[in-house]
XYZ file of C-alpha atoms in Angstrom:
338
model
C 193.130 166.902 112.126
C 195.151 165.569 109.214
C 197.374 162.630 109.991
C 201.068 163.536 109.997
C 203.147 162.039 107.218
C 205.766 159.587 108.373
C 209.321 160.264 107.179
C 210.957 157.682 104.921
C 213.326 156.713 107.726
C 210.480 156.095 110.221
C 210.889 153.147 112.544
C 209.136 153.264 115.908
C 208.410 156.687 117.396
C 208.167 159.955 115.468
C 210.667 162.703 116.252
C 209.361 165.601 118.328
C 208.012 168.519 116.284
C 210.816 170.828 117.408
C 213.402 168.248 116.341
C 211.927 168.225 112.829
C 211.823 172.036 112.694
C 215.432 172.304 113.858
C 216.936 169.575 111.680
C 215.033 170.505 108.522
C 215.472 174.272 108.957
C 215.169 175.980 105.564
C 216.571 172.948 103.751
C 213.172 172.151 102.222
C 213.245 175.498 100.356
C 216.551 174.648 98.710
C 215.320 171.128 97.941
C 212.377 172.594 96.036
C 214.972 173.967 93.591
C 216.641 170.537 93.445
C 213.421 168.621 92.793
C 213.614 168.635 88.940
C 217.278 167.614 89.057
C 216.539 164.827 91.528
C 213.906 163.524 89.112
C 216.513 163.379 86.327
C 219.025 161.586 88.569
C 216.343 159.150 89.739
C 215.490 158.248 86.141
C 219.145 157.401 85.479
C 219.282 155.358 88.698
C 216.175 153.477 87.564
C 217.959 152.513 84.332
C 220.765 151.150 86.483
C 218.248 149.090 88.458
C 217.235 147.362 85.201
C 220.860 146.275 84.705
C 220.906 145.099 88.333
C 217.764 143.020 87.823
C 215.574 145.026 90.202
C 213.284 146.554 87.545
C 212.115 145.196 84.197
C 211.742 147.349 81.077
C 207.987 147.861 81.507
C 208.527 149.026 85.061
C 211.308 151.347 83.892
C 209.000 152.953 81.321
C 206.349 153.528 83.988
C 208.898 155.033 86.380
C 210.379 157.361 83.772
C 206.933 158.545 82.705
C 205.999 159.312 86.315
C 209.311 161.088 86.902
C 208.734 163.158 83.772
C 205.377 164.257 85.169
C 206.725 165.298 88.560
C 209.665 167.089 86.911
C 207.284 169.153 84.772
C 205.095 169.904 87.798
C 208.132 170.961 89.835
C 209.365 173.254 87.054
C 205.890 174.783 86.809
C 205.806 175.390 90.572
C 202.924 172.946 91.063
C 204.912 170.608 93.318
C 207.288 171.655 96.074
C 208.891 170.407 99.269
C 207.386 171.100 102.696
C 209.069 170.870 106.119
C 206.996 167.748 106.716
C 208.486 166.161 103.586
C 212.012 167.038 104.822
C 213.571 166.841 101.357
C 212.961 166.435 97.614
C 213.904 162.747 97.748
C 210.949 161.998 100.014
C 208.605 163.898 97.690
C 209.739 161.816 94.714
C 209.559 158.520 96.617
C 206.040 159.278 97.874
C 204.920 160.390 94.425
C 206.232 157.244 92.719
C 204.720 154.994 95.365
C 201.334 156.730 95.106
C 201.437 156.510 91.292
C 202.983 153.074 90.822
C 202.615 151.201 94.101
C 205.220 148.469 94.607
C 207.189 149.607 91.552
C 207.687 153.006 93.179
C 208.917 151.357 96.359
C 211.741 149.668 94.431
C 213.356 152.926 93.310
C 215.285 153.562 96.509
C 217.040 150.200 96.159
C 220.810 150.643 96.064
C 220.977 154.266 97.129
C 220.771 156.502 100.167
C 219.635 160.075 100.494
C 223.360 160.792 100.998
C 224.385 159.987 97.431
C 220.993 160.997 96.035
C 221.275 164.598 97.244
C 224.780 164.984 95.875
C 223.748 163.735 92.442
C 220.884 166.254 92.295
C 223.042 169.043 93.711
C 225.839 168.484 91.200
C 223.392 168.473 88.302
C 221.949 171.738 89.639
C 225.403 173.307 90.072
C 226.488 172.208 86.602
C 223.468 173.984 85.173
C 224.003 177.149 87.224
C 227.723 177.365 86.445
C 226.977 177.301 82.719
C 224.485 180.140 83.260
C 227.049 182.100 85.294
C 229.763 181.632 82.656
C 227.447 182.821 79.885
C 226.267 185.846 81.882
C 229.855 186.790 82.707
C 230.767 186.445 79.029
C 228.011 188.929 78.193
C 229.549 191.441 80.623
C 232.943 190.895 78.967
C 231.423 191.617 75.549
C 229.760 194.781 76.865
C 233.007 195.991 78.403
C 234.876 195.298 75.165
C 232.281 197.419 73.399
C 232.886 200.247 75.867
C 236.651 199.834 75.447
C 236.341 200.182 71.677
C 233.910 203.103 71.756
C 235.868 205.107 74.342
C 239.439 204.156 73.418
C 240.292 207.844 72.961
C 238.178 209.277 75.811
C 240.756 210.734 78.177
C 240.404 210.363 81.936
C 242.869 210.528 84.816
C 244.396 207.398 86.260
C 244.874 207.195 90.014
C 247.256 205.571 92.455
C 246.651 205.954 96.187
C 243.524 207.898 95.151
C 245.814 210.627 93.874
C 246.030 211.865 90.281
C 248.773 209.810 88.630
C 248.845 209.433 84.819
C 246.497 210.139 81.934
C 244.577 207.113 80.655
C 241.377 206.422 78.738
C 237.936 205.156 79.630
C 238.539 202.402 77.064
C 241.601 201.155 78.906
C 239.618 201.173 82.159
C 236.882 198.973 80.634
C 239.342 196.616 78.919
C 241.094 195.936 82.227
C 237.902 194.656 83.842
C 237.026 192.652 80.719
C 240.338 190.808 80.880
C 239.925 190.112 84.582
C 236.477 188.616 84.019
C 237.894 186.328 81.314
C 240.226 184.971 83.995
C 237.237 184.564 86.326
C 235.420 182.501 83.685
C 238.359 180.083 83.748
C 237.712 179.618 87.476
C 234.053 178.823 86.686
C 235.138 176.226 84.133
C 237.503 174.664 86.656
C 234.703 174.511 89.245
C 232.406 172.879 86.684
C 235.123 170.290 86.041
C 235.495 169.572 89.772
C 231.816 168.938 90.497
C 231.173 167.018 87.266
C 231.654 163.636 88.927
C 228.997 161.087 89.897
C 228.443 160.033 93.529
C 225.686 157.532 92.724
C 226.338 154.014 93.968
C 228.196 155.190 97.064
C 224.903 155.075 99.040
C 225.457 156.115 102.659
C 229.196 156.261 102.041
C 230.205 152.619 101.917
C 228.725 151.371 98.674
C 226.116 148.685 97.988
C 228.035 145.398 98.408
C 225.236 142.973 97.466
C 223.905 144.713 94.365
C 225.753 145.028 91.076
C 225.284 148.654 90.094
C 226.858 149.830 86.848
C 228.043 153.126 88.272
C 229.951 154.272 85.194
C 226.978 153.624 82.925
C 224.635 155.643 85.146
C 227.216 158.448 85.345
C 227.451 158.549 81.545
C 223.661 158.723 81.274
C 223.710 161.841 83.465
C 226.585 163.407 81.540
C 229.096 163.161 84.383
C 232.661 162.927 83.105
C 233.658 160.349 85.744
C 232.673 158.459 88.901
C 234.048 158.940 92.391
C 235.407 155.418 92.369
C 236.237 155.131 96.074
C 232.827 155.279 97.736
C 234.200 156.718 100.987
C 235.583 159.705 99.053
C 232.050 160.892 98.280
C 231.178 162.033 101.802
C 234.761 163.179 102.401
C 234.402 165.490 99.399
C 231.251 167.210 100.671
C 231.998 170.875 101.112
C 235.335 170.513 99.329
C 233.944 170.220 95.808
C 231.312 172.847 96.568
C 234.108 175.127 97.770
C 235.471 175.246 94.202
C 232.075 176.535 93.045
C 231.831 179.166 95.772
C 235.414 180.264 95.106
C 234.617 180.820 91.426
C 231.611 182.923 92.444
C 233.826 184.909 94.818
C 236.297 185.585 92.006
C 233.578 187.078 89.802
C 232.143 188.910 92.794
C 235.530 190.432 93.604
C 235.916 191.809 90.088
C 232.400 193.240 90.012
C 232.887 194.638 93.519
C 235.788 196.811 92.387
C 234.131 197.784 89.126
C 230.979 198.825 91.015
C 233.115 200.858 93.431
C 234.693 202.671 90.499
C 231.332 203.454 88.952
C 229.832 204.692 92.233
C 232.824 207.002 92.631
C 232.888 208.088 88.981
C 229.154 208.904 89.155
C 229.586 211.461 91.947
C 229.360 215.185 91.230
C 232.985 215.526 92.274
C 234.233 213.096 89.601
C 231.492 213.169 86.975
C 233.125 210.646 84.629
C 229.914 208.652 84.104
C 226.205 209.368 84.234
C 223.890 206.511 85.170
C 220.557 206.180 83.342
C 217.689 207.127 85.645
C 216.013 203.743 85.150
C 219.081 202.099 86.717
C 218.924 204.263 89.846
C 216.546 204.921 92.725
C 215.358 208.122 94.377
C 215.449 209.667 97.815
C 212.384 209.995 100.032
C 213.469 213.401 101.348
C 215.703 214.796 98.575
C 213.874 214.481 95.232
C 216.809 215.867 93.258
C 218.960 212.805 94.058
C 219.400 209.650 91.988
C 221.145 206.905 93.936
C 223.357 204.091 92.547
C 221.694 201.431 94.723
C 222.181 198.636 92.164
C 225.922 199.180 92.101
C 226.106 199.461 95.882
C 224.232 196.189 96.386
C 226.320 194.474 93.695
C 229.377 195.648 95.606
C 227.977 194.352 98.904
C 227.018 190.900 97.557
C 230.717 190.061 97.314
C 230.882 189.965 101.122
C 227.949 187.543 101.281
C 229.756 185.319 98.794
C 232.901 185.259 100.917
C 230.755 184.352 103.946
C 229.254 181.353 102.112
C 232.737 180.292 101.019
C 233.833 180.434 104.661
C 230.919 178.142 105.617
C 232.063 175.606 103.028
C 235.670 175.799 104.201
C 234.867 175.520 107.900
C 231.847 173.213 108.358
C 233.602 169.995 107.198
C 236.749 170.804 109.205
C 237.446 168.498 112.182
C 234.657 166.071 111.231
C 235.565 162.372 111.308
C 235.127 160.454 108.036
C 231.647 159.401 106.939
C 228.421 161.378 106.836
C 227.404 163.862 109.537
C 224.308 166.081 109.603
C 226.615 169.117 109.860
C 227.232 168.653 106.130
C 223.629 169.620 105.367
C 224.705 173.263 105.773
C 227.118 172.989 102.854
C 224.211 172.529 100.427
C 222.538 175.819 101.343
C 225.873 177.640 101.263
C 226.803 176.607 97.724
C 223.258 177.065 96.403
C 223.149 180.537 97.918
C 226.467 181.287 96.222
C 225.318 180.447 92.714
């Protein structure tokens, strides 16, 4: 039987197997996504350790080369996180120690998994928010194209689901395009909120006996600023992520209503639009039907987004200051949102 790996925090007796299963949960799956970003943050931290006198330049080069290798392996799906590892930070620490020995053991100097996870998470969220903004912009462009092409295509406008005034399909499309432009502003605001470095706060109370150049490390990672009060880092968990989830909810709300319109307009009774067959599914018992499943699921996802936002709003509530394991749930919630 293979010998069980000891966690990085191990001192004395191992936790019972059920304790590990319960506390890790599905967190290791999310950390597999964070692994490349944690490698990037660790490389920046290693540069800071040179300034602090913990690493020399030769050691830094060896560390960065090893981190580059594990980042590429993670991106290729060759390295992941298992429940036994607990998190991506352990995977990186074990990899560096196996590759570099004592040099690898130095890397955790001056940081805790508490600030390490937030650095990786914020790099991940920054990346995903840019992707979301670009994808939303593409939808805006498509809708503007529809608005221009069908600016004279008459259709009825409704209030209270009753025929109200004549309008055009172009005006319908332009309305959603403008709303999504507003939603992109919310994405930009969320990006601005999470673009701040937690590194150097460690477990929440700083590293008093080590001179870490926090602003320099933040600049290396492209963060616009540092959370200067170290206790604010853990107090902000869930709060900063809530901005991200809220931006996702805003986009989801717009697409929810647009999908509802299209499902309705695609019915035989309305007949305003006709969906391409390749964008629909069939029925197992009624072969003549083509179902707008994509639109219906897009409409439903909005409710999942609001649920994740509720997790982020409620989990940190009533917690005393400092870190608590409850906050682990905020990571999955915001990652699920994006």
